Coordinates of C-alpha atoms in Angstrom, one line a residue:
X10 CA 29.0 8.0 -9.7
X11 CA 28.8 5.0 -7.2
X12 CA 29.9 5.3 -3.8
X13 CA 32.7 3.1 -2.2
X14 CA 33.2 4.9 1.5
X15 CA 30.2 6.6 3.6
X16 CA 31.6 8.3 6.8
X17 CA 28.7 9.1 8.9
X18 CA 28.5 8.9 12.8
X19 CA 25.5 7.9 13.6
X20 CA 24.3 4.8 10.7
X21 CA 21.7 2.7 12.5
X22 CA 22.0 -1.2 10.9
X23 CA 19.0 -2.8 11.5
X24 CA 21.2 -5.7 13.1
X25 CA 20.7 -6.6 16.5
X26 CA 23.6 -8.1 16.8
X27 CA 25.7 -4.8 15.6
X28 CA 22.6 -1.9 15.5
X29 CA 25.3 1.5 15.2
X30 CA 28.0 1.6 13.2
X31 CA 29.8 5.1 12.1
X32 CA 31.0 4.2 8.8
X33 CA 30.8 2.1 5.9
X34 CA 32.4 0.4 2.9
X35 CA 30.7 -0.5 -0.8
X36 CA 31.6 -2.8 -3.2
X37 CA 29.7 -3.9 -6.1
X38 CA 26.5 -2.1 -4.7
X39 CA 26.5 -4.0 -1.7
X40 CA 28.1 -3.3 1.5
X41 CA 31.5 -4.7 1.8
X42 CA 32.0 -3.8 5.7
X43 CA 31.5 -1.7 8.6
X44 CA 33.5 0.7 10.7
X45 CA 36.8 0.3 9.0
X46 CA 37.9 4.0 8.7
X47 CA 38.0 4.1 5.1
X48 CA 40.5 6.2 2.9
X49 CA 39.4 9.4 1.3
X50 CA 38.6 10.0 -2.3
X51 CA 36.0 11.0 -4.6
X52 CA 34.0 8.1 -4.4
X53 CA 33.5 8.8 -0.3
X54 CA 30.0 10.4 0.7
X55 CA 30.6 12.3 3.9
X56 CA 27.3 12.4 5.5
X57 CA 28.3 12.9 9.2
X58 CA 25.1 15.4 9.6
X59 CA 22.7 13.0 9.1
X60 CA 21.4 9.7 10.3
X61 CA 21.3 6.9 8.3
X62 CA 18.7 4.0 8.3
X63 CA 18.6 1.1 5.8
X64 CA 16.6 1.7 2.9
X65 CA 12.7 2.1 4.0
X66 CA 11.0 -0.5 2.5
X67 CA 6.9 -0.2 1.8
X68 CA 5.8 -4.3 1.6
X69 CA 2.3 -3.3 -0.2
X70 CA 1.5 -0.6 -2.9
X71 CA 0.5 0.0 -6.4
X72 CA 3.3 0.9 -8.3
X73 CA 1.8 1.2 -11.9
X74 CA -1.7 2.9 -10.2
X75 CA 0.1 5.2 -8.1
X76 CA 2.1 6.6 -10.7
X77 CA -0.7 6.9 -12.4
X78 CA -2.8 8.5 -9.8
X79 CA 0.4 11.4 -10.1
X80 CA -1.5 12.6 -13.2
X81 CA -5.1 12.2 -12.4
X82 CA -7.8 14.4 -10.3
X83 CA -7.6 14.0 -6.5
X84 CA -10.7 15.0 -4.6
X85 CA -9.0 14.3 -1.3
X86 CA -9.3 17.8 -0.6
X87 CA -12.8 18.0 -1.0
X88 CA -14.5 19.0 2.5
X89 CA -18.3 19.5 0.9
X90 CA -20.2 18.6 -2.2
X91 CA -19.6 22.2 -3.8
X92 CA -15.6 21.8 -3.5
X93 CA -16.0 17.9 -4.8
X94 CA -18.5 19.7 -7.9
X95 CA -15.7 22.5 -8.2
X96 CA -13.0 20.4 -8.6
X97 CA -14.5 17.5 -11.2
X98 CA -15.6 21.0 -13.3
X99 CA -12.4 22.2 -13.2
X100 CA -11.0 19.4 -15.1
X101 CA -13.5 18.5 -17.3
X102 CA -12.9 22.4 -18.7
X103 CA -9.4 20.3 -19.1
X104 CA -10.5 17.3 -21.0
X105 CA -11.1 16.9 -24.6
X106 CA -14.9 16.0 -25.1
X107 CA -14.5 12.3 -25.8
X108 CA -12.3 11.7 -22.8
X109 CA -13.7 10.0 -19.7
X110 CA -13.1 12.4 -16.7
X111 CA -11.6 10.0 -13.6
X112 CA -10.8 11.1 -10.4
X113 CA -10.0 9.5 -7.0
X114 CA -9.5 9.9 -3.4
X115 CA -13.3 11.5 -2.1
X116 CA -13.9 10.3 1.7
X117 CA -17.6 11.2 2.5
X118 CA -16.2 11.6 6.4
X119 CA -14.7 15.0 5.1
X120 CA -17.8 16.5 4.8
X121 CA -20.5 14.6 7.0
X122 CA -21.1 11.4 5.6
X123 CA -22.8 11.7 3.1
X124 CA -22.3 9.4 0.4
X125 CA -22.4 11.0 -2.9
X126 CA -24.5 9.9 -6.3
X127 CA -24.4 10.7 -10.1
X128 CA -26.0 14.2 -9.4
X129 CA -22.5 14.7 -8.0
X130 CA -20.7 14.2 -11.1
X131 CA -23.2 16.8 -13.4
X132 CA -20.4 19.4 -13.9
X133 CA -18.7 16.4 -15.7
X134 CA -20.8 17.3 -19.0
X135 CA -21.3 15.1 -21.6
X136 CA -19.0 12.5 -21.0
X137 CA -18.6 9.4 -18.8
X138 CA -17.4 10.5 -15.1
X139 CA -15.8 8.2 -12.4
X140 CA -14.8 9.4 -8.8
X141 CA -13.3 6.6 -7.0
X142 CA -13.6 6.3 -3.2
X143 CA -10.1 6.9 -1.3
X144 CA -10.4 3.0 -0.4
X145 CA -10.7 2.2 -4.2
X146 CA -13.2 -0.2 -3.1
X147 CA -16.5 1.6 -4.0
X148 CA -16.8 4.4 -7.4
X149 CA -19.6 7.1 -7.9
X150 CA -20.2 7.0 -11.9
X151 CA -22.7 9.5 -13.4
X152 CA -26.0 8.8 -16.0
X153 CA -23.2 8.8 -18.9
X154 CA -21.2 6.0 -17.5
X155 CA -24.3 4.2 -16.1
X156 CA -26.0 4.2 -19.6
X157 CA -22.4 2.6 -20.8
X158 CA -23.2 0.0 -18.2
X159 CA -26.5 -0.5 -19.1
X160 CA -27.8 -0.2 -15.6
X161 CA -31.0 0.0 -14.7
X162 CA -33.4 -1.2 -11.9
X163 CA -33.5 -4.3 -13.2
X164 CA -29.6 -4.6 -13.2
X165 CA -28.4 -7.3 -10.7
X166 CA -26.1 -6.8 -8.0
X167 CA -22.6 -9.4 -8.6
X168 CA -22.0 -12.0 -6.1
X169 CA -19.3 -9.8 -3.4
X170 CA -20.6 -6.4 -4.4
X171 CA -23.7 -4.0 -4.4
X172 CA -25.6 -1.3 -6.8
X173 CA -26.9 0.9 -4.3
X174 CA -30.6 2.1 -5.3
X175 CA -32.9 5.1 -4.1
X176 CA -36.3 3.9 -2.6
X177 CA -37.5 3.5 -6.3
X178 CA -34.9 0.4 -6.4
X179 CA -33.2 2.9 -9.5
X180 CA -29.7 2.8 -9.6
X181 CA -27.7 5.6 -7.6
X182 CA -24.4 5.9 -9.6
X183 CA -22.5 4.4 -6.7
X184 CA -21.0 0.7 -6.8
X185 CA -19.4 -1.3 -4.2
X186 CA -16.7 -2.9 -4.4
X187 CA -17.5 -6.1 -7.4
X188 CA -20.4 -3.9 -8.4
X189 CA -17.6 -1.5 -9.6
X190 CA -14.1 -4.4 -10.5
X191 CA -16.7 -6.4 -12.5
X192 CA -19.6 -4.2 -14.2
X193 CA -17.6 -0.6 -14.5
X194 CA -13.9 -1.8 -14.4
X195 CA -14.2 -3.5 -18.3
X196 CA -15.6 -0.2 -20.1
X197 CA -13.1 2.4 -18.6
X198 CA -10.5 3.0 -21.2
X199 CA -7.0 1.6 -20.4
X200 CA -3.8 4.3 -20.7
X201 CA -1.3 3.0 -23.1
X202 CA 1.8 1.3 -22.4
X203 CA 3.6 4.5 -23.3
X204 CA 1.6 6.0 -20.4
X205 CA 2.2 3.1 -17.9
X206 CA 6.2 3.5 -18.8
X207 CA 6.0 7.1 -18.0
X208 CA 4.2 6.0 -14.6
X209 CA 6.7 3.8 -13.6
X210 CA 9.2 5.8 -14.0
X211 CA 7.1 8.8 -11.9
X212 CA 6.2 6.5 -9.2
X213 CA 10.0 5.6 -8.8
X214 CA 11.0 9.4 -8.7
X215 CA 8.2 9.9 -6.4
X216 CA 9.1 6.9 -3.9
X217 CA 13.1 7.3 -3.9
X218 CA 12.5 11.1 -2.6
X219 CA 10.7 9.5 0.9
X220 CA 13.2 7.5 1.2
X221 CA 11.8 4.1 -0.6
X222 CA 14.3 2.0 -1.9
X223 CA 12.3 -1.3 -1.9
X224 CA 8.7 -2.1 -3.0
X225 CA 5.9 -5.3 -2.5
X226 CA 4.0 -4.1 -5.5
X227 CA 0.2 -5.9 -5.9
X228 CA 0.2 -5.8 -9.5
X229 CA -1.3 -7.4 -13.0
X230 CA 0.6 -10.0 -14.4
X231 CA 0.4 -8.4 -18.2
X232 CA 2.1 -5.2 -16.4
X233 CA 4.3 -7.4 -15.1
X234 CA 5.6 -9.1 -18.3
X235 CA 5.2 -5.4 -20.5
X236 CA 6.0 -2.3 -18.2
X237 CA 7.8 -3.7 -15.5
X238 CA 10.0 -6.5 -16.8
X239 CA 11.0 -4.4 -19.7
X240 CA 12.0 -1.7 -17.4
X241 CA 13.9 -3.5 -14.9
X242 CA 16.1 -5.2 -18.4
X243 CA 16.7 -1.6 -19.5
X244 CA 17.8 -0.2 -16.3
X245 CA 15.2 1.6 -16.0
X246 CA 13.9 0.5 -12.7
X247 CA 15.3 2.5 -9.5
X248 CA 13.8 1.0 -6.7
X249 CA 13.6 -2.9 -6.2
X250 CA 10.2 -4.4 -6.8
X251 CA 8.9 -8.0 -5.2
X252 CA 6.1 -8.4 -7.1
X253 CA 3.0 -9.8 -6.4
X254 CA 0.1 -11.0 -9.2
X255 CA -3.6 -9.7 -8.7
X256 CA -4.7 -12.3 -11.8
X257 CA -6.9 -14.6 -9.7
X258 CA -9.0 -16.3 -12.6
X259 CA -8.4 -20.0 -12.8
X260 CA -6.1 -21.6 -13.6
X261 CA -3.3 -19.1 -12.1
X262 CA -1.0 -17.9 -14.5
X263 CA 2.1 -19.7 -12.5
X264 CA 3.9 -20.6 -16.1
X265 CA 3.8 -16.7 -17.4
X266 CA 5.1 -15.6 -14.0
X267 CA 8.1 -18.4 -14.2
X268 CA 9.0 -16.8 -17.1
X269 CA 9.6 -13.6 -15.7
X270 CA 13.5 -13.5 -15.4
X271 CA 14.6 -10.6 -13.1
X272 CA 17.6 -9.3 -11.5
X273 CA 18.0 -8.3 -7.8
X274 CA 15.3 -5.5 -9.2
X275 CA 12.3 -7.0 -9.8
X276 CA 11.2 -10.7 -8.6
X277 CA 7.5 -12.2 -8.5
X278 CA 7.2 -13.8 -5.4
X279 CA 3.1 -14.1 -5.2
X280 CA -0.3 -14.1 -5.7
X281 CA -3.0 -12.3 -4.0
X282 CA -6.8 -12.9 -3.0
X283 CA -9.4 -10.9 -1.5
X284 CA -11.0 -11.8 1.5
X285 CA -13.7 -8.7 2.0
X286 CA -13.8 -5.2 1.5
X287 CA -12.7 -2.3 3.7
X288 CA -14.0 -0.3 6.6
X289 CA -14.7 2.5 4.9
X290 CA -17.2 1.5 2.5
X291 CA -18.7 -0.4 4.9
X292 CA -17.6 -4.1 3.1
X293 CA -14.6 -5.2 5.4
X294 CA -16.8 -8.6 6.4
X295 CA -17.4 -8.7 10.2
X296 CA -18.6 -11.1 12.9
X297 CA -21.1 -8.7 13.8
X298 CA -23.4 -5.9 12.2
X299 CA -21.9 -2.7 11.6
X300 CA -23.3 0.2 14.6
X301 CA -24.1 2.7 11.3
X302 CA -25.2 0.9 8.6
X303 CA -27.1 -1.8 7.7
X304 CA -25.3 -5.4 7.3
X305 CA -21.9 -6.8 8.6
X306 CA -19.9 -6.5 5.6
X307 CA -18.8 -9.0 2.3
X308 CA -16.7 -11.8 2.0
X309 CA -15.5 -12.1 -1.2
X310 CA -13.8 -14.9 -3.9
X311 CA -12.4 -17.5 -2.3
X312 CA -13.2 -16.7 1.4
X313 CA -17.1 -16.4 -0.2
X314 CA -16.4 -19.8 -2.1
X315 CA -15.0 -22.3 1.0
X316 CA -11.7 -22.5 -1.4
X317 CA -9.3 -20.5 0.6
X318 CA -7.2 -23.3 1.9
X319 CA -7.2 -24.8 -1.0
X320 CA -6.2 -21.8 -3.6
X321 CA -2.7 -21.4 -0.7
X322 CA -2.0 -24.8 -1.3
X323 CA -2.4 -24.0 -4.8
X324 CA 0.2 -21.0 -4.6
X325 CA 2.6 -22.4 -1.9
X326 CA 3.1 -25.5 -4.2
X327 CA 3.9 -23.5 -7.4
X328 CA 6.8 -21.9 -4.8
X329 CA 5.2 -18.6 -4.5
X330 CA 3.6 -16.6 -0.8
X331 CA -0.3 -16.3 -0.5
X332 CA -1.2 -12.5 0.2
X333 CA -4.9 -12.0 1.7
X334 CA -6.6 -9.1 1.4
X335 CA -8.6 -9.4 5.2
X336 CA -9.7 -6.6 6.8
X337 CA -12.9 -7.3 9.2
X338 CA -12.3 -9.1 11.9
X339 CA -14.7 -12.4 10.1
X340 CA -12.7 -12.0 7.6
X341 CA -9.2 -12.1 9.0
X342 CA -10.9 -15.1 10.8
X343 CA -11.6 -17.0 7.7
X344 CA -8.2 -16.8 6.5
X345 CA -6.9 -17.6 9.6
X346 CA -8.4 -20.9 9.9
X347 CA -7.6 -21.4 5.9
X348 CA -3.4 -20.3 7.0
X349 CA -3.5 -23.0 9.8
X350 CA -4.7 -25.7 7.4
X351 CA -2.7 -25.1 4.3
X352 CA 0.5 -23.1 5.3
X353 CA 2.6 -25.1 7.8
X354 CA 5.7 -23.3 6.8
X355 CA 3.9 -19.8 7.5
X356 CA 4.6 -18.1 4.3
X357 CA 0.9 -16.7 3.8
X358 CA 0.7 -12.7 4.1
X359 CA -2.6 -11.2 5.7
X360 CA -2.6 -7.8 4.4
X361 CA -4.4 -4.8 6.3
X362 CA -5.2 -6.6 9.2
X363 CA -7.3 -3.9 10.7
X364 CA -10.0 -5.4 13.1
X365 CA -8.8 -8.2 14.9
X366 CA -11.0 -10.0 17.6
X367 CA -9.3 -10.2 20.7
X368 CA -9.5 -14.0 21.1
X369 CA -7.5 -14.5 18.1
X370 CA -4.7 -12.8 18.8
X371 CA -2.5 -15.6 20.4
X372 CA -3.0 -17.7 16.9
X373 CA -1.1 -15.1 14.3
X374 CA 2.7 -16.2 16.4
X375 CA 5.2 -16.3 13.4
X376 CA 2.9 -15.5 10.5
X377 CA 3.5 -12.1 8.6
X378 CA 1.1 -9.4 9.1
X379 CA 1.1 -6.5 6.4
X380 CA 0.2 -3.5 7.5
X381 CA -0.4 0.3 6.5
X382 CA 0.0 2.6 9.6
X383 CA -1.1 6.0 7.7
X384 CA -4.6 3.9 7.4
X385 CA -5.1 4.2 10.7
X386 CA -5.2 8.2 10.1
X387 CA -7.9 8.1 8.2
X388 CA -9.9 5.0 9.0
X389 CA -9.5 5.1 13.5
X390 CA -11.9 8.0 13.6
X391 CA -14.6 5.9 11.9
X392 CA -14.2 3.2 14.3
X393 CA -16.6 4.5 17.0
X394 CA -19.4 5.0 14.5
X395 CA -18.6 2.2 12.3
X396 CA -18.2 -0.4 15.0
X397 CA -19.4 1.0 18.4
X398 CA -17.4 1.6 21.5
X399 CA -17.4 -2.1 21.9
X400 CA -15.6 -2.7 19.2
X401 CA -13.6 0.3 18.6
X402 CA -10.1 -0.8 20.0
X403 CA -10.0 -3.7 18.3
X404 CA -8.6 -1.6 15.1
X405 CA -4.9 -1.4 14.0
X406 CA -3.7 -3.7 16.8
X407 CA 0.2 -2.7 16.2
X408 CA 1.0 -3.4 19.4
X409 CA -1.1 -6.6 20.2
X410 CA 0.5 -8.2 17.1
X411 CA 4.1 -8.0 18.6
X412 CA 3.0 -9.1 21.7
X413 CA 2.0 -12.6 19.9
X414 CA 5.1 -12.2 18.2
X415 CA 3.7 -11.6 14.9
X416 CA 6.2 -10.8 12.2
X417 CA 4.9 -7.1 11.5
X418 CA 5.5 -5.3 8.6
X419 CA 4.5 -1.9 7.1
X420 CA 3.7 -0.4 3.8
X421 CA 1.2 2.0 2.2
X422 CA -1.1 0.7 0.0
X423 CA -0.5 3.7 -2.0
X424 CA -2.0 5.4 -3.6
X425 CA -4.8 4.8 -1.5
X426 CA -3.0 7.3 0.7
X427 CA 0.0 9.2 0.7
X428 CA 3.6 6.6 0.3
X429 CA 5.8 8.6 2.7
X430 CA 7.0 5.7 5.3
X431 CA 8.1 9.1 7.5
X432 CA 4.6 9.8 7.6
X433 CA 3.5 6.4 8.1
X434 CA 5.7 6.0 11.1
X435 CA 4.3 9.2 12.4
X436 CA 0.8 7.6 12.8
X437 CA 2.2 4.5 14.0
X438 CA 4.4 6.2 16.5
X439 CA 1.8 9.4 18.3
X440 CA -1.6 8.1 16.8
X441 CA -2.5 11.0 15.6
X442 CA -5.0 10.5 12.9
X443 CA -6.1 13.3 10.3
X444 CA -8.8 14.9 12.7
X445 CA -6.1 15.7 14.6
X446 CA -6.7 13.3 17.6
X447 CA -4.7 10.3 19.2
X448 CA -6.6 7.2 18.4
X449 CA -5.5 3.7 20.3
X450 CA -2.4 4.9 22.6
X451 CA -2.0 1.9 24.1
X452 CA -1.2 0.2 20.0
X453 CA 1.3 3.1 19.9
X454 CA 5.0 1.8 18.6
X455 CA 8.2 3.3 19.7
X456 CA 10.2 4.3 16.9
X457 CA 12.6 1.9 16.5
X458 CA 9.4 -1.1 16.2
X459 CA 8.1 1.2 13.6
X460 CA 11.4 1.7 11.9
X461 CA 11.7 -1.9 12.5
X462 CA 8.4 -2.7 10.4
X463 CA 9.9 -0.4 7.8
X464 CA 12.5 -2.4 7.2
X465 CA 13.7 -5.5 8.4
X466 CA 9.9 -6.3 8.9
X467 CA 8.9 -5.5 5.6
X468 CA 12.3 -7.2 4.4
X469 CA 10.8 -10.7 5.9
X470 CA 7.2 -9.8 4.5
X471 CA 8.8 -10.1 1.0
X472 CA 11.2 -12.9 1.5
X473 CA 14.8 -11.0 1.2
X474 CA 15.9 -10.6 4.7
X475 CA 18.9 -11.4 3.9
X476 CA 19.7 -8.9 1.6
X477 CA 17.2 -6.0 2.1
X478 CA 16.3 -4.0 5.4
X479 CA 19.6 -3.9 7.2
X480 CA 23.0 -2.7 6.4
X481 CA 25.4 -5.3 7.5
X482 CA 28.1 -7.0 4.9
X483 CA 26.7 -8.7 2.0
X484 CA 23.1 -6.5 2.0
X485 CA 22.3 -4.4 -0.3
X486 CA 23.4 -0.8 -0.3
X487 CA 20.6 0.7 0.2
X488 CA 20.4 3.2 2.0
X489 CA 18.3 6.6 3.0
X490 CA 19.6 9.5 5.2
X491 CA 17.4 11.5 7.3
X492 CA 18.3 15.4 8.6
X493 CA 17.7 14.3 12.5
X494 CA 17.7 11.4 15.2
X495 CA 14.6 9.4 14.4
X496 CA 14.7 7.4 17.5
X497 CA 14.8 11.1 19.9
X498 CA 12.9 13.6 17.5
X499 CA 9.3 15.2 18.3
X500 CA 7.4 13.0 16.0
X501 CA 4.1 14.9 16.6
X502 CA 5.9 18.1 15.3
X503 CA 9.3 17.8 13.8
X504 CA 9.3 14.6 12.1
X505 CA 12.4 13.7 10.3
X506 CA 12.9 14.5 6.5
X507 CA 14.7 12.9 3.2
X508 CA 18.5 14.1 2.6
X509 CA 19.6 11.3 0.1
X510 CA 18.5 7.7 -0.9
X511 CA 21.2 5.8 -2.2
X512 CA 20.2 2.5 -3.7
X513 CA 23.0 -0.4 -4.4
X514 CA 25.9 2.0 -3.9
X515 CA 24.2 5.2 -6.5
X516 CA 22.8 8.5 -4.8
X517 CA 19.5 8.3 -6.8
X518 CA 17.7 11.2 -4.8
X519 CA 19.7 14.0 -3.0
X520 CA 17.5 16.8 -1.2
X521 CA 20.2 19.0 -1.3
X522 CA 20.4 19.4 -5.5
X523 CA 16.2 18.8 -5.1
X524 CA 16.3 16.2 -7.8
X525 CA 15.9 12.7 -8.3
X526 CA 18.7 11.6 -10.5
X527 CA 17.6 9.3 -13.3

């Protein structure tokens, strides 16, 4: 039943120019006006015990993977070799003997450091076994799947990725980052279409009960046009997707993504490029050596090939945003330089954003930073390691980029980790990371910057300020209540939680009945 009336006392806008109101009106799933005391009936939502923010927006997942990801084996858990070996045997007591046996989410920092090898994967049996990093960006295979491969010590590393070898030059099992996109990615077999459906539709339930209402979802153009396009004619699509294409062989597919007609859910709006890899496989691409390892990272595509500038012309003249994939600080450097030549009208994304150097900082004024807070959880307590004390505080500069009045906005990357914006704002907000210790205080966000990033940030990120990310008359609304103040609350301890979304006008989650309503 869609709602014409909400009577709350405490809904925060997003408007600066009108940021409280304590009611509002709906018509046509969009908000018709505020604080006219509207008349009762069935179609008003009385919500005056809860506080209301505009729908949370996440500007950068996977929707497709992450639904996906709902159904596979997560070794995020793991904290030593015997729990990772205990979990992949579990499941493979699961499988049917022809199926490959993936799994996701290991982080060798749970456990020492360590990174693991195809011995890892033994319990796996007689089948092909794949344990992706948490990062995505590097995969552990065993001798089934390297024999699929046909890898040997004679195999050859891809330009912007690595084989790593023991001291026989014999291949480990582990692959970074094109190593595992371009030599493991081709043989794993894809779910069906019937399975991606179901996915989207899990990845929807999942997102609209942590308050999501809007998604910037990185995903493949034949996804686009069969799962997603299809689901958003049928009605099938409950939170509002900005879509941006990870095809980057030439020429870009701009004619099959013109001919994606959506609604007001689902628009392409870009295309996407990698720039390097990340900190925690040791492939973000930085000025200097890494303090741990050997090397200073990758770039990668068109930041390795000089063509940057030009493939943003390329995009910006088809009438689409550039999104960047830049996470060491060379490589946030190189599409720096490639933004100031090509995108006058700043419409280029740099997503992650992690290690900035300091002298640099001045030149990102106006442009649109996309970042993921709850990264900082997992990847700041690598930083003094990884990059040294020097270079430590250089990470997740949340605070230096609104200082240079950098248009900020936050997502997940999910489901790289966890989607929950409340969780992402946590981080953002204390610093806490996963080992339990504040990391960069002084980048540390009051709660309405981070709620700001959340929504009217992530709103400009993906081109719909004018209808997403606020609640003022003619947005969408969209809307998510929460069961205390999240501008006064104990973020450390009692972070707030999910009562109801509501998106265009329909309650499509509601705590209270613990379901998502279809």
């Amino acid at each position: 039943m869609p709602i014409h009336h909400v009577t709350a006392a405490r809904i925060w806008t997003g408007d600066a120019s009108a940021p409280w109101a304590k009611c509002m009106s709906i018509e046509n799933g969009l908000i018709n006006s505020l604080d006219h005391k509207p008349p009762q009936s069935k179609h008003t939502l009385n919500l005056d015990d809860a506080w209301i923010l505009p729908g949370l927006i996440d500007s950068h997942l996977h929707l497709l993977m992450g639904g996906l990801s709902l159904g596979r084996l997560d070794l995020a858990g793991a904290r030593s070799r015997e729990e990772f070996e205990k979990l992949i045997d579990a499941r493979a007591t699961q499988l049917a003997p022809d199926r490959w046996l993936e799994s996701f989410g290991w982080n060798e920092n749970n456990w020492g450091g360590a990174k693991p090898d195809s011995t890892w994967l033994r319990s796996a049996g007689d089948r092909p076994a794949i344990a992706w990093r948490c990062d995505q960006h590097s995969a552990v295979i065993n001798q089934h799947a390297c024999a699929i491969l046909g890898l040997n010590a004679d195999t050859k590393s891809p330009a912007g990725g690595t084989i790593v070898r023991d001291s026989s030059g014999a291949p480990t099992g582990l692959l970074l980052e094109q190593a595992a996109w371009k030599l493991l990615v081709p043989h794993i077999p894809q779910p069906s279409r019937a399975m991606k459906k179901q996915a989207c539709a899990d990845a929807c339930a999942y997102l609209l009960s942590v308050g999501v209402t809007s998604v910037g979802a990185m995903e493949y153009l034949d996804d686009i046009e069969h799962i997603l396009a299809p689901a958003c004619s049928e009605s099938a699509l409950r939170v509002r997707v900005r879509a941006t294409v990870l095809d980057r062989e030439r020429p870009l597919p701009f004619a099959r993504a013109d001919a994606i007609h959506g609604n007001d859910f689902l628009r392409v709006i870009g295309f996407k490029s990698f720039a390097d890899g990340t900190l925690g496989s040791s492939t973000a691409a930085m000025i200097d050596d890494y303090s741990d390892v050997a090397g200073s990272g990758t770039l990668m595509e068109h930041a390795l090939e000089g063509t940057l500038a030009d493939w943003m012309r390329e995009v910006l003249a088809a009438g689409y945003s550039p999104s960047v994939h830049a996470i060491g600080d060379r490589a946030l450097g190189e599409v720096l330089r490639a933004a100031v030549a090509a995108d006058h009208a700043r419409r280029v994304r740099f997503e992650h954003a992690q290690t900035v150097h300091p002298d640099t900082l001045a030149q990102y004024q106006g442009r649109i930073i996309s970042m993921q807070p709850f990264h900082k959880a997992t990847d700041a307590p690598l930083a003094a390691t990884r990059l040294g004390s020097h270079r430590q505080n250089r990470v997740f500069q949340f605070r230096e980029f609104l200082r240079s009045d950098a248009r900020l906005a936050f997502g997940s990357d999910w489901p790289i980790v966890t989607a929950d914006p409340l969780e992402g704002m946590r981080v953002a907000i204390t610093g806490v990371a996963l080992d339990g210790k504040i990391h960069g205080a002084k980048q540390n966000l009051t709660p309405e910057e981070a709620i700001a990033a959340y929504t009217t940030g992530a709103a400009d990120c993906l081109g719909d300020s004018r209808l997403m990310g606020r609640l003022s008359p003619g947005s969408f609304a969209d809307f998510v209540a929460l069961d205390r103040n999240p501008f006064a609350c104990n973020w450390m301890d009692e972070a707030p939680q999910v009562v109801m979304t509501v998106v265009g006008g329909v309650v499509q989650y509601d705590a209270r009945a613990q379901v998502v309503l279809r």
